[in-house]
mmCIF file of C-alpha atoms and ligand atoms in Angstrom:
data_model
loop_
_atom_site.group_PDB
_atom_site.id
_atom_site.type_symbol
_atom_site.label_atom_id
_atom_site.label_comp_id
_atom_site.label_asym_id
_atom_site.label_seq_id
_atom_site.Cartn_x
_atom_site.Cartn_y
_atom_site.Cartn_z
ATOM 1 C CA UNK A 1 80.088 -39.925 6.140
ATOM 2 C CA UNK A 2 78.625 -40.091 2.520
ATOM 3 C CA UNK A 3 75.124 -38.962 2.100
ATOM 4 C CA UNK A 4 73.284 -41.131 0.098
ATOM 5 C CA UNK A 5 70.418 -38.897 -0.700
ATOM 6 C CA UNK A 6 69.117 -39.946 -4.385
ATOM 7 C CA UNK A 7 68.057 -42.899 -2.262
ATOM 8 C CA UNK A 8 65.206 -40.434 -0.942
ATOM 9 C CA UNK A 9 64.365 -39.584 -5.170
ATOM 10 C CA UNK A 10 61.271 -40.462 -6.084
ATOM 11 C CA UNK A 11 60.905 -41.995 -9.347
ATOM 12 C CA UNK A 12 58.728 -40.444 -12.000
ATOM 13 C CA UNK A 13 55.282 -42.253 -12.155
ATOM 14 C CA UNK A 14 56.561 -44.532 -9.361
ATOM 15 C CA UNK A 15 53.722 -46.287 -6.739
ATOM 16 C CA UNK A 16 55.537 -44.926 -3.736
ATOM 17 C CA UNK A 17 53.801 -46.629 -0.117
ATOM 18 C CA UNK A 18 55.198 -44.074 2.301
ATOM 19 C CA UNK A 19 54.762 -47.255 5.238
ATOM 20 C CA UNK A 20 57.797 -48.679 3.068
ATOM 21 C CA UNK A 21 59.793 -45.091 2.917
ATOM 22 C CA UNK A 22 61.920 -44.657 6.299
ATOM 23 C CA UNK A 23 60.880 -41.671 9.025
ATOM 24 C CA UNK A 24 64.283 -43.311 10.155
ATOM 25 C CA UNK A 25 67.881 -44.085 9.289
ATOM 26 C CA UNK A 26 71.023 -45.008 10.372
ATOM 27 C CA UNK A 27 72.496 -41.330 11.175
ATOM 28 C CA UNK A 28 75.080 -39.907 8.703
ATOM 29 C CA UNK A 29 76.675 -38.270 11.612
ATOM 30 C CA UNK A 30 78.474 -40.007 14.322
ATOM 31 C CA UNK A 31 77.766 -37.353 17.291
ATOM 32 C CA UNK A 32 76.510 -34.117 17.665
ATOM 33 C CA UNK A 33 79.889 -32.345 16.985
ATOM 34 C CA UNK A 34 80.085 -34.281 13.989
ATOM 35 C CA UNK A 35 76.850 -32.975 12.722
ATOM 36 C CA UNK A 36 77.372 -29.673 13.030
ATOM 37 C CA UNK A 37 80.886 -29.991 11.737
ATOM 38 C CA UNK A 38 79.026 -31.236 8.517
ATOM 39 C CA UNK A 39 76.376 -29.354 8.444
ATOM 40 C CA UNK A 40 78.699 -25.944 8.873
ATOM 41 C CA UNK A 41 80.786 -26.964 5.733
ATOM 42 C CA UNK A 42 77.581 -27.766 3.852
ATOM 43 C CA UNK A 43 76.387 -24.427 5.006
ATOM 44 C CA UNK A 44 79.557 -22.905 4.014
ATOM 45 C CA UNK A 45 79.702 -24.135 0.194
ATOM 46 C CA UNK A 46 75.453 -23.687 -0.059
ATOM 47 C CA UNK A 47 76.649 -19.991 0.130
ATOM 48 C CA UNK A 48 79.831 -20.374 -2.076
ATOM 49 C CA UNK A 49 77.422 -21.607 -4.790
ATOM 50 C CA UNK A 50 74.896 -18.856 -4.267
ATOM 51 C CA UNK A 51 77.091 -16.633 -4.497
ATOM 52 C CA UNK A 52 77.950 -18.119 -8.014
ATOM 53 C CA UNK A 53 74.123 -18.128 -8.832
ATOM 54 C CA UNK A 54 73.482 -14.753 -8.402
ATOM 55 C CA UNK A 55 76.487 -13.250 -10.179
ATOM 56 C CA UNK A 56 75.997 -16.067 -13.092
ATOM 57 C CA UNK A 57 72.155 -14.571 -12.918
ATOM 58 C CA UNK A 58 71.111 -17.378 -15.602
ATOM 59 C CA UNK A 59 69.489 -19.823 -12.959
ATOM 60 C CA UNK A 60 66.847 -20.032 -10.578
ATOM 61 C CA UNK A 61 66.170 -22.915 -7.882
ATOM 62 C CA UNK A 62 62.769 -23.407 -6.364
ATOM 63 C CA UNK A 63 63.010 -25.587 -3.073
ATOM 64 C CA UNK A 64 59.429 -26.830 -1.919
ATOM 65 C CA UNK A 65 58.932 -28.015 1.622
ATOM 66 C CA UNK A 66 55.583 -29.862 2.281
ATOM 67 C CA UNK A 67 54.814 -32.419 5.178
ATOM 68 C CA UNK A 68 52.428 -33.023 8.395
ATOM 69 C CA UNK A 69 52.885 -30.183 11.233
ATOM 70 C CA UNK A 70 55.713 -30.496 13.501
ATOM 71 C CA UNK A 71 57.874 -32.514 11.005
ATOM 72 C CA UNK A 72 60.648 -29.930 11.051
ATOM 73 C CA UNK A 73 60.296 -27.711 8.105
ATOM 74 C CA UNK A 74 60.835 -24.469 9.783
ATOM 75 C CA UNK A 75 64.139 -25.999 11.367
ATOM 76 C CA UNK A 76 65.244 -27.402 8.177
ATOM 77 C CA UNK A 77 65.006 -23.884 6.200
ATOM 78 C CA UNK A 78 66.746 -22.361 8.988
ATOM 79 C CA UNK A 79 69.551 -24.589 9.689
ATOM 80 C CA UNK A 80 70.603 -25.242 5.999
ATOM 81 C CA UNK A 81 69.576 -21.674 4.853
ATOM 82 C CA UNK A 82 71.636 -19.718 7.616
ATOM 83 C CA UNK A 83 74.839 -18.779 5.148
ATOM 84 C CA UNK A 84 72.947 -17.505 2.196
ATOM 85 C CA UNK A 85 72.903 -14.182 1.666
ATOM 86 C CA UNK A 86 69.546 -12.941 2.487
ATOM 87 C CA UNK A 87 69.548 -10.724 -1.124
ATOM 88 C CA UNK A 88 69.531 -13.801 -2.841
ATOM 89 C CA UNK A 89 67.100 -15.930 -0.500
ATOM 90 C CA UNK A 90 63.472 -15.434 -0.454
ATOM 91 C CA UNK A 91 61.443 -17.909 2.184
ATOM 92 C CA UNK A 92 57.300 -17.721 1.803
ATOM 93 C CA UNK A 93 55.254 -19.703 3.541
ATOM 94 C CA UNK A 94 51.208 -20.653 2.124
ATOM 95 C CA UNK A 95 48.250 -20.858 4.488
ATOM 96 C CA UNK A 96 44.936 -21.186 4.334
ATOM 97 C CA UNK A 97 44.140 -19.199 0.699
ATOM 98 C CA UNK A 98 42.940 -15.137 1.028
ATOM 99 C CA UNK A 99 39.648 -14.457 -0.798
ATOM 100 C CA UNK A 100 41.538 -12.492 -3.176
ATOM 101 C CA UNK A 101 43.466 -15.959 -3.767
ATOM 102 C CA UNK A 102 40.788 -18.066 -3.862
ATOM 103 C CA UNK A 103 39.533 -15.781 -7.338
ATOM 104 C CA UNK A 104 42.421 -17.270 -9.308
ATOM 105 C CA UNK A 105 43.714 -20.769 -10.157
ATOM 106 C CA UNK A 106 45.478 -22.481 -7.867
ATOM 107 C CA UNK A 107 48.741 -21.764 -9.152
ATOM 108 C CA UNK A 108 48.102 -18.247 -9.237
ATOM 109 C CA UNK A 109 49.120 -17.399 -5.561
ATOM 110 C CA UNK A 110 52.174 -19.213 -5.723
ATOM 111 C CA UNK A 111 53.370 -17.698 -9.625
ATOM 112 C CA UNK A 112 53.851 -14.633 -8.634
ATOM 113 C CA UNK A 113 56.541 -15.443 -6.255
ATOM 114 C CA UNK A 114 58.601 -17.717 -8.198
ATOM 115 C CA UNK A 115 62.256 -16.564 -7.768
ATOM 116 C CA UNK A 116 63.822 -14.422 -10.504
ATOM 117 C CA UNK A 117 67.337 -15.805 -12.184
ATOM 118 C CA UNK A 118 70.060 -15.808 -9.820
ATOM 119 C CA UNK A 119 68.026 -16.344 -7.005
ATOM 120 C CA UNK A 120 66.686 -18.885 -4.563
ATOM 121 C CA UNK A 121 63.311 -19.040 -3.673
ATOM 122 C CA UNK A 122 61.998 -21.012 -1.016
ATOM 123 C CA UNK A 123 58.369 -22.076 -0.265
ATOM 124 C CA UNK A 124 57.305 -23.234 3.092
ATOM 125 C CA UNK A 125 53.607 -25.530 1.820
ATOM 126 C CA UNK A 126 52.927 -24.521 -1.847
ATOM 127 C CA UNK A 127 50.669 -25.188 -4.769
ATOM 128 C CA UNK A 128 50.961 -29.206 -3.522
ATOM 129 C CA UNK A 129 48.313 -27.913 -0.792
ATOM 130 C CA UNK A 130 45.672 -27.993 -3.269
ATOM 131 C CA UNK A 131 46.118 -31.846 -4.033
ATOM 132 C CA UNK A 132 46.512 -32.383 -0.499
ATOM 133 C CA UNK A 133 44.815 -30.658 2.353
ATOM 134 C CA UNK A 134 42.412 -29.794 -0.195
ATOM 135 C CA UNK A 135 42.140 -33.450 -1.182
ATOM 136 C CA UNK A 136 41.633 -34.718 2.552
ATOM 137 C CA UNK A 137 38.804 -32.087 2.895
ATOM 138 C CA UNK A 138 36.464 -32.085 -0.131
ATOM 139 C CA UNK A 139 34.505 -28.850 1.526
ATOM 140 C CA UNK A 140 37.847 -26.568 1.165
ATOM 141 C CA UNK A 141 37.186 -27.666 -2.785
ATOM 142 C CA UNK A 142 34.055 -27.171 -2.755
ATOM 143 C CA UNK A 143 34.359 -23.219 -1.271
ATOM 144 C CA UNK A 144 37.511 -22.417 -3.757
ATOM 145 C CA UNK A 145 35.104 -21.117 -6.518
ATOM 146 C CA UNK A 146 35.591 -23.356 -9.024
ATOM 147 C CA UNK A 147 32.394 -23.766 -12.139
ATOM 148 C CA UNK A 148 30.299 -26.578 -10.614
ATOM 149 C CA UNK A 149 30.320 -28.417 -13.512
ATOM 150 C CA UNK A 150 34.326 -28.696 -13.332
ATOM 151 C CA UNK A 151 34.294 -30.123 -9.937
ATOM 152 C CA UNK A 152 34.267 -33.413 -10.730
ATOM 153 C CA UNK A 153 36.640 -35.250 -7.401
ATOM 154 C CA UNK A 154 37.264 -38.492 -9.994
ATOM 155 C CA UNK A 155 39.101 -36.512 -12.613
ATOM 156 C CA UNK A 156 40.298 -33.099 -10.791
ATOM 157 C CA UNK A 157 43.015 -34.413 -8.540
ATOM 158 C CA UNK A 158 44.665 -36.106 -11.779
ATOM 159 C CA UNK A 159 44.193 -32.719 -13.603
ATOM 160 C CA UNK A 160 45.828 -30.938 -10.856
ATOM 161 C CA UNK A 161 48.429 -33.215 -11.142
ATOM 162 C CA UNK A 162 49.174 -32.695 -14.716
ATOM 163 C CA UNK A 163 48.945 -28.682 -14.051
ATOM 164 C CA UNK A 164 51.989 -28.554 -11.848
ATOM 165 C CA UNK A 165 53.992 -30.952 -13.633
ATOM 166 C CA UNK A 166 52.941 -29.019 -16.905
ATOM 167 C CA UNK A 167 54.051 -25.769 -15.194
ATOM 168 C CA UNK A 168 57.336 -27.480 -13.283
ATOM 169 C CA UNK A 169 58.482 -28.596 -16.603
ATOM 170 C CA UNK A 170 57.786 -25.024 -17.953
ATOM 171 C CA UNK A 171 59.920 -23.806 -15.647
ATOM 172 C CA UNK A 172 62.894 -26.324 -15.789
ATOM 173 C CA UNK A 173 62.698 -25.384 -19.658
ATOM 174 C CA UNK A 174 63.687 -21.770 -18.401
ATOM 175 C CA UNK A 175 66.071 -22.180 -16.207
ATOM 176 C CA UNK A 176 64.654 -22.872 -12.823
ATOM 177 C CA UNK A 177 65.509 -25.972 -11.136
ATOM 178 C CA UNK A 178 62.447 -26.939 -8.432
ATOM 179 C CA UNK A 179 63.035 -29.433 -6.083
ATOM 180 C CA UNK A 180 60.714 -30.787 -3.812
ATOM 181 C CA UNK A 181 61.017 -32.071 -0.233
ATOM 182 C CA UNK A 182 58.151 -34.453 1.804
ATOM 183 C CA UNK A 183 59.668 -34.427 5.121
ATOM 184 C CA UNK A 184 58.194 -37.989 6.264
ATOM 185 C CA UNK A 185 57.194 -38.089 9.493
ATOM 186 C CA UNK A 186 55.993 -40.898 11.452
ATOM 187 C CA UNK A 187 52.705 -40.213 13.690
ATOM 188 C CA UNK A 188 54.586 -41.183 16.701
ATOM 189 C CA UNK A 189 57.587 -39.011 16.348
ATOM 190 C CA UNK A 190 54.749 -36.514 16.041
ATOM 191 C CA UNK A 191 53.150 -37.187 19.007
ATOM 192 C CA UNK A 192 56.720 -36.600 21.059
ATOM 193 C CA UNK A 193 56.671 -33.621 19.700
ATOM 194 C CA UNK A 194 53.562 -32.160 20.061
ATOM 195 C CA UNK A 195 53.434 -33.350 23.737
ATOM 196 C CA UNK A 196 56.108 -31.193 23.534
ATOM 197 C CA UNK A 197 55.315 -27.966 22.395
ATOM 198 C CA UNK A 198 52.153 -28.502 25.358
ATOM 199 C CA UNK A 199 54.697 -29.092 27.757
ATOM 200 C CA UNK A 200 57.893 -26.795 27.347
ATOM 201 C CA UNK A 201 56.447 -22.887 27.852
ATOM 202 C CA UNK A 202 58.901 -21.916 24.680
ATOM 203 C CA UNK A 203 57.393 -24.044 22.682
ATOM 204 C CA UNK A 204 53.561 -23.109 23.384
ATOM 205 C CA UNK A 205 53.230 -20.658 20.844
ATOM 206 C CA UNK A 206 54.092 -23.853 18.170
ATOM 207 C CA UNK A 207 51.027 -25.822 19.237
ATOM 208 C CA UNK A 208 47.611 -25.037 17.575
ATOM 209 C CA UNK A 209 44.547 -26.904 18.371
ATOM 210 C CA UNK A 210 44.000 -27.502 14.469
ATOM 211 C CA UNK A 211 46.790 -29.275 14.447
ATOM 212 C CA UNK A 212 45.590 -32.028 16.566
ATOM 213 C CA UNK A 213 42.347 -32.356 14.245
ATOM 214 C CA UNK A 214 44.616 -32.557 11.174
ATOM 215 C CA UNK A 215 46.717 -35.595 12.740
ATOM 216 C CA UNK A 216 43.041 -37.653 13.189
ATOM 217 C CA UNK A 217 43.100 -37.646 9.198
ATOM 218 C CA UNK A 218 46.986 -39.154 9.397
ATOM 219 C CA UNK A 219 46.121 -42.120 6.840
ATOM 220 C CA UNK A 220 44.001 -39.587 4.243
ATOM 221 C CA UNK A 221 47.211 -37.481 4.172
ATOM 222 C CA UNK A 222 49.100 -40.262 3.717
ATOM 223 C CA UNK A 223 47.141 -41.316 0.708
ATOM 224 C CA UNK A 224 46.940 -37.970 -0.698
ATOM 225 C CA UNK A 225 50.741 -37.838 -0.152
ATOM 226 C CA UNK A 226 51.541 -41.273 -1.945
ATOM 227 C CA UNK A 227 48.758 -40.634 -5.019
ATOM 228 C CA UNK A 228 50.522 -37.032 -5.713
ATOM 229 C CA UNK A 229 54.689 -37.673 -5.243
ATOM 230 C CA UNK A 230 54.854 -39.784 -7.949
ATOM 231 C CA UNK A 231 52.585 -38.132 -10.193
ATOM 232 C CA UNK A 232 54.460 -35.230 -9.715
ATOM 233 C CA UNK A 233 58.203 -36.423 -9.493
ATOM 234 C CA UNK A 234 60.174 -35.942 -12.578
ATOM 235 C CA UNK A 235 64.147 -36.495 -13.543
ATOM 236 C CA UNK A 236 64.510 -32.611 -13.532
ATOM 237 C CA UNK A 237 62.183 -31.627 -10.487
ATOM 238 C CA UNK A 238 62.328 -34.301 -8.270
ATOM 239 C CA UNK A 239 60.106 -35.313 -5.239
ATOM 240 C CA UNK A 240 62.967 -36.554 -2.225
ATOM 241 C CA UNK A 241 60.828 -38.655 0.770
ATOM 242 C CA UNK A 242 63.243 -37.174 3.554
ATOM 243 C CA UNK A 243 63.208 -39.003 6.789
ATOM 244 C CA UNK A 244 62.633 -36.847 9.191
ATOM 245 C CA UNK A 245 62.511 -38.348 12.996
ATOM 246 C CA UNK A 246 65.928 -37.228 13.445
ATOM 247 C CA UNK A 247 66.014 -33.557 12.436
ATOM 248 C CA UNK A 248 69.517 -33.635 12.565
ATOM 249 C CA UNK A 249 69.644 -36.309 9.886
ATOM 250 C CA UNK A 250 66.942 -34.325 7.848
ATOM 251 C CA UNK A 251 68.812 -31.448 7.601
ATOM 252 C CA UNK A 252 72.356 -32.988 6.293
ATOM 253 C CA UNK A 253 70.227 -34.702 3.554
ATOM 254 C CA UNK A 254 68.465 -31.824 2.700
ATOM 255 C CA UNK A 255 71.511 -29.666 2.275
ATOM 256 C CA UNK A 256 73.240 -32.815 0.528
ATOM 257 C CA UNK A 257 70.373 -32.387 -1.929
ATOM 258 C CA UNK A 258 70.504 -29.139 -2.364
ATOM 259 C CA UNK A 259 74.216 -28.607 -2.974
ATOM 260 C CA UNK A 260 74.143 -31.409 -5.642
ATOM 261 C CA UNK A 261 71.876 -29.488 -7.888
ATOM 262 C CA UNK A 262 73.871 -26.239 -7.544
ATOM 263 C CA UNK A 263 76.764 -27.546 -8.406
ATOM 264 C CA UNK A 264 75.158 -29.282 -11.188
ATOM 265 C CA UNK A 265 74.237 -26.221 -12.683
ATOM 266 C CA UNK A 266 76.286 -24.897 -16.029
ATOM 267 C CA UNK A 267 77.462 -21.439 -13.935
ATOM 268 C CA UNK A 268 80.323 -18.919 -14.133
ATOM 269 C CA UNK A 269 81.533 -15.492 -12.703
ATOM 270 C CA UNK A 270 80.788 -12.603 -15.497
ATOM 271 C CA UNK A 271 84.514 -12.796 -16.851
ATOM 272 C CA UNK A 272 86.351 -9.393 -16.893
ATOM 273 C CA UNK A 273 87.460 -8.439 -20.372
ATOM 274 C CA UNK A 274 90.705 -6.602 -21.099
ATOM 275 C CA UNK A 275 89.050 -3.781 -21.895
ATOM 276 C CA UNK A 276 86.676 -3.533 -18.869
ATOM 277 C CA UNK A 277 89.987 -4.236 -16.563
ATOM 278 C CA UNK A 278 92.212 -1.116 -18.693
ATOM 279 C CA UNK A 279 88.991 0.671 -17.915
ATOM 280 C CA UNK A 280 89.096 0.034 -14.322
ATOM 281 C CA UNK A 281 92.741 0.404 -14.085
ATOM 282 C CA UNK A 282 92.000 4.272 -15.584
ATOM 283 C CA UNK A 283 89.460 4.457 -12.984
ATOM 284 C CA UNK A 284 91.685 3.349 -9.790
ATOM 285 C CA UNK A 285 94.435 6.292 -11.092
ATOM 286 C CA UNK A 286 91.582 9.155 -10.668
ATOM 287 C CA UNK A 287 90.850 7.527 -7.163
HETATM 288 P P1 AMP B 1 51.021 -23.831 9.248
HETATM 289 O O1 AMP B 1 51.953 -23.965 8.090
HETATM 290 O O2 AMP B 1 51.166 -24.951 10.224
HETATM 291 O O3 AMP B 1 51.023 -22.506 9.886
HETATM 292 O O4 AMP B 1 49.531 -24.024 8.703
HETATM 293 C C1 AMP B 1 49.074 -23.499 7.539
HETATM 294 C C2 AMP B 1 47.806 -24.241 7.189
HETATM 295 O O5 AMP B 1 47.311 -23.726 5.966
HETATM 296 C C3 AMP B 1 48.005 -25.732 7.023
HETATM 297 O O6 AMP B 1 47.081 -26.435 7.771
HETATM 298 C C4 AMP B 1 47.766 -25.908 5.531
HETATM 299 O O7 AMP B 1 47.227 -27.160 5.223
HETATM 300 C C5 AMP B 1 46.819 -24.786 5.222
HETATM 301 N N1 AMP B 1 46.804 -24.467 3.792
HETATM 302 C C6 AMP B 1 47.850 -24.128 3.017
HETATM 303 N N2 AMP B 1 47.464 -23.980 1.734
HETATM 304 C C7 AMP B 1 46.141 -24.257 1.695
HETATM 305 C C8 AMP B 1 45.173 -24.291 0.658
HETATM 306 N N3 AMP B 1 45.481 -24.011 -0.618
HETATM 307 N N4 AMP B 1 43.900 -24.587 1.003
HETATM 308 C C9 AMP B 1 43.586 -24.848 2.274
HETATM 309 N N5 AMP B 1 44.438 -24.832 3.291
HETATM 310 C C10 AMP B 1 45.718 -24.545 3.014
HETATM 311 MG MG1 MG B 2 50.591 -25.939 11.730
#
């Protein structure tokens, strides 16, 4: 079935009210076999068009993942990320900052592992941490170091803002593509699944106690969520509101997503010139 997925796009500068975006739709797949049918060949061409990527060695694509815990991120960069070619794949995931971090600006941390052309990079929570959890919990801006006097919680989220879509549109203007995924989970699907993770033995080392004290600030995040996607969504490095009950679903819009901007992308093999191919021809007769 067709993937709709620029219905997911946020708008640049639009008012998004994540209680209007769906945790839910109708499935693109009709069964289970059917999913992974699709998701294989999506699989299959994501690592085609890396391929491409990293011999055209022009590009870069940034892929952000942020949401509540349990919402499926992990899965997601698994599933859809399972043809790549790990040479040209780097995943990092952001915690809580390292004291070292915490001496630098917020994008610091996160600059310095940007992918290099031909390359995907991959980031598992990411600079959008600091508008968020950092948002819902004034102390964590408080202890980041900051002057006093530029601490100031009516103007700094709307600065931070305007620092990563500065420093997005830096990057589109040389050649990487960042695209950014809010896997949008609703707090009930949550629930299921944490009951989960206390209930199945296999999934016990998922569940952290923290997490249950970050879902009691559910509507803060949600706020913090709507005031920053569509500050921060732009034509080239667009915000997507994934639903993401059905993980299934998730992932086949996800990979939709991601395949249309590769192939958007102006790429091409390094041509051989007649030269270079006399050359190896000379070559293959020493062999
Ligand atoms: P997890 O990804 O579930 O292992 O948890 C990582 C935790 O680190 C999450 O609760 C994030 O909110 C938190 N975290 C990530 N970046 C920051 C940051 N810049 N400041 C504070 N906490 C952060
Ligand atoms: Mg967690």
């Amino acid at each position: 079935m067709k993937i709709n997925s620029s219905d997911f796009r946020v708008k640049p500068d639009e008012k998004v009210d994540l209680k209007k975006r769906a945790t839910e739709v109708k499935p693109f797949y009709h069964s289970k076999s059917d999913y992974k049918k699709m998701l294989a060949a999506h699989v299959k061409e994501l690592s085609e068009l890396q391929s491409l990527l990293y011999a055209d060695g022009s590009h870069s694509l940034l892929l952000i993942f942020q949401a509540m815990d349990a919402a499926g991120k992990d899965g997601a960069i698994k599933h859809v990320m399972s043809g790549v070619n790990p040479q040209g794949c780097r995943v990092r995931g952001f915690k809580q900052p390292s004291a070292e971090e915490l001496k630098h600006d917020f994008l610091w941390r996160t600059n310095r592992c940007l992918p290099e052309r031909g390359q995907i990079g991959i980031f598992n929570r990411s600079y959008y941490e600091d508008v968020l959890v950092v948002r819902v919990h004034p102390e964590l801006l408080k202890s980041q170091g900051l002057p006093a006097d530029l601490i100031n919680e009516k103007t700094i989220w709307k600065e931070r803002y305007r620092s990563i879509a500065d420093m997005e549109a830096h990057l589109s203007r040389n050649g990487t593509r960042v695209i950014k995924f809010f896997l949008h989970l609703s707090k009930e699907e949550q629930k299921k699944r944490f009951l989960a993770r206390i209930d199945e033995p296999d999934k016990n080392w998922k569940f952290s106690k923290g997490d249950v004290a970050e879902r009691k600030f559910w509507p803060k995040y949600m706020k913090a969520y709507e005031a920053c996607l569509g500050e921060t969504s732009s034509k080239e490095s667009p915000w997507y509101v994934v639903p993401a009950d059905d993980k299934k679903n998730a992932r086949l819009i996800i990979s939709d997503v991601i395949l249309k901007a590769l192939r958007s992308l102006k790429m091409e093999y390094p041509e051989t010139t007649d030269e270079r191919r006399e050359e190896l021809m000379r070559i293959r007769s020493e062999l």
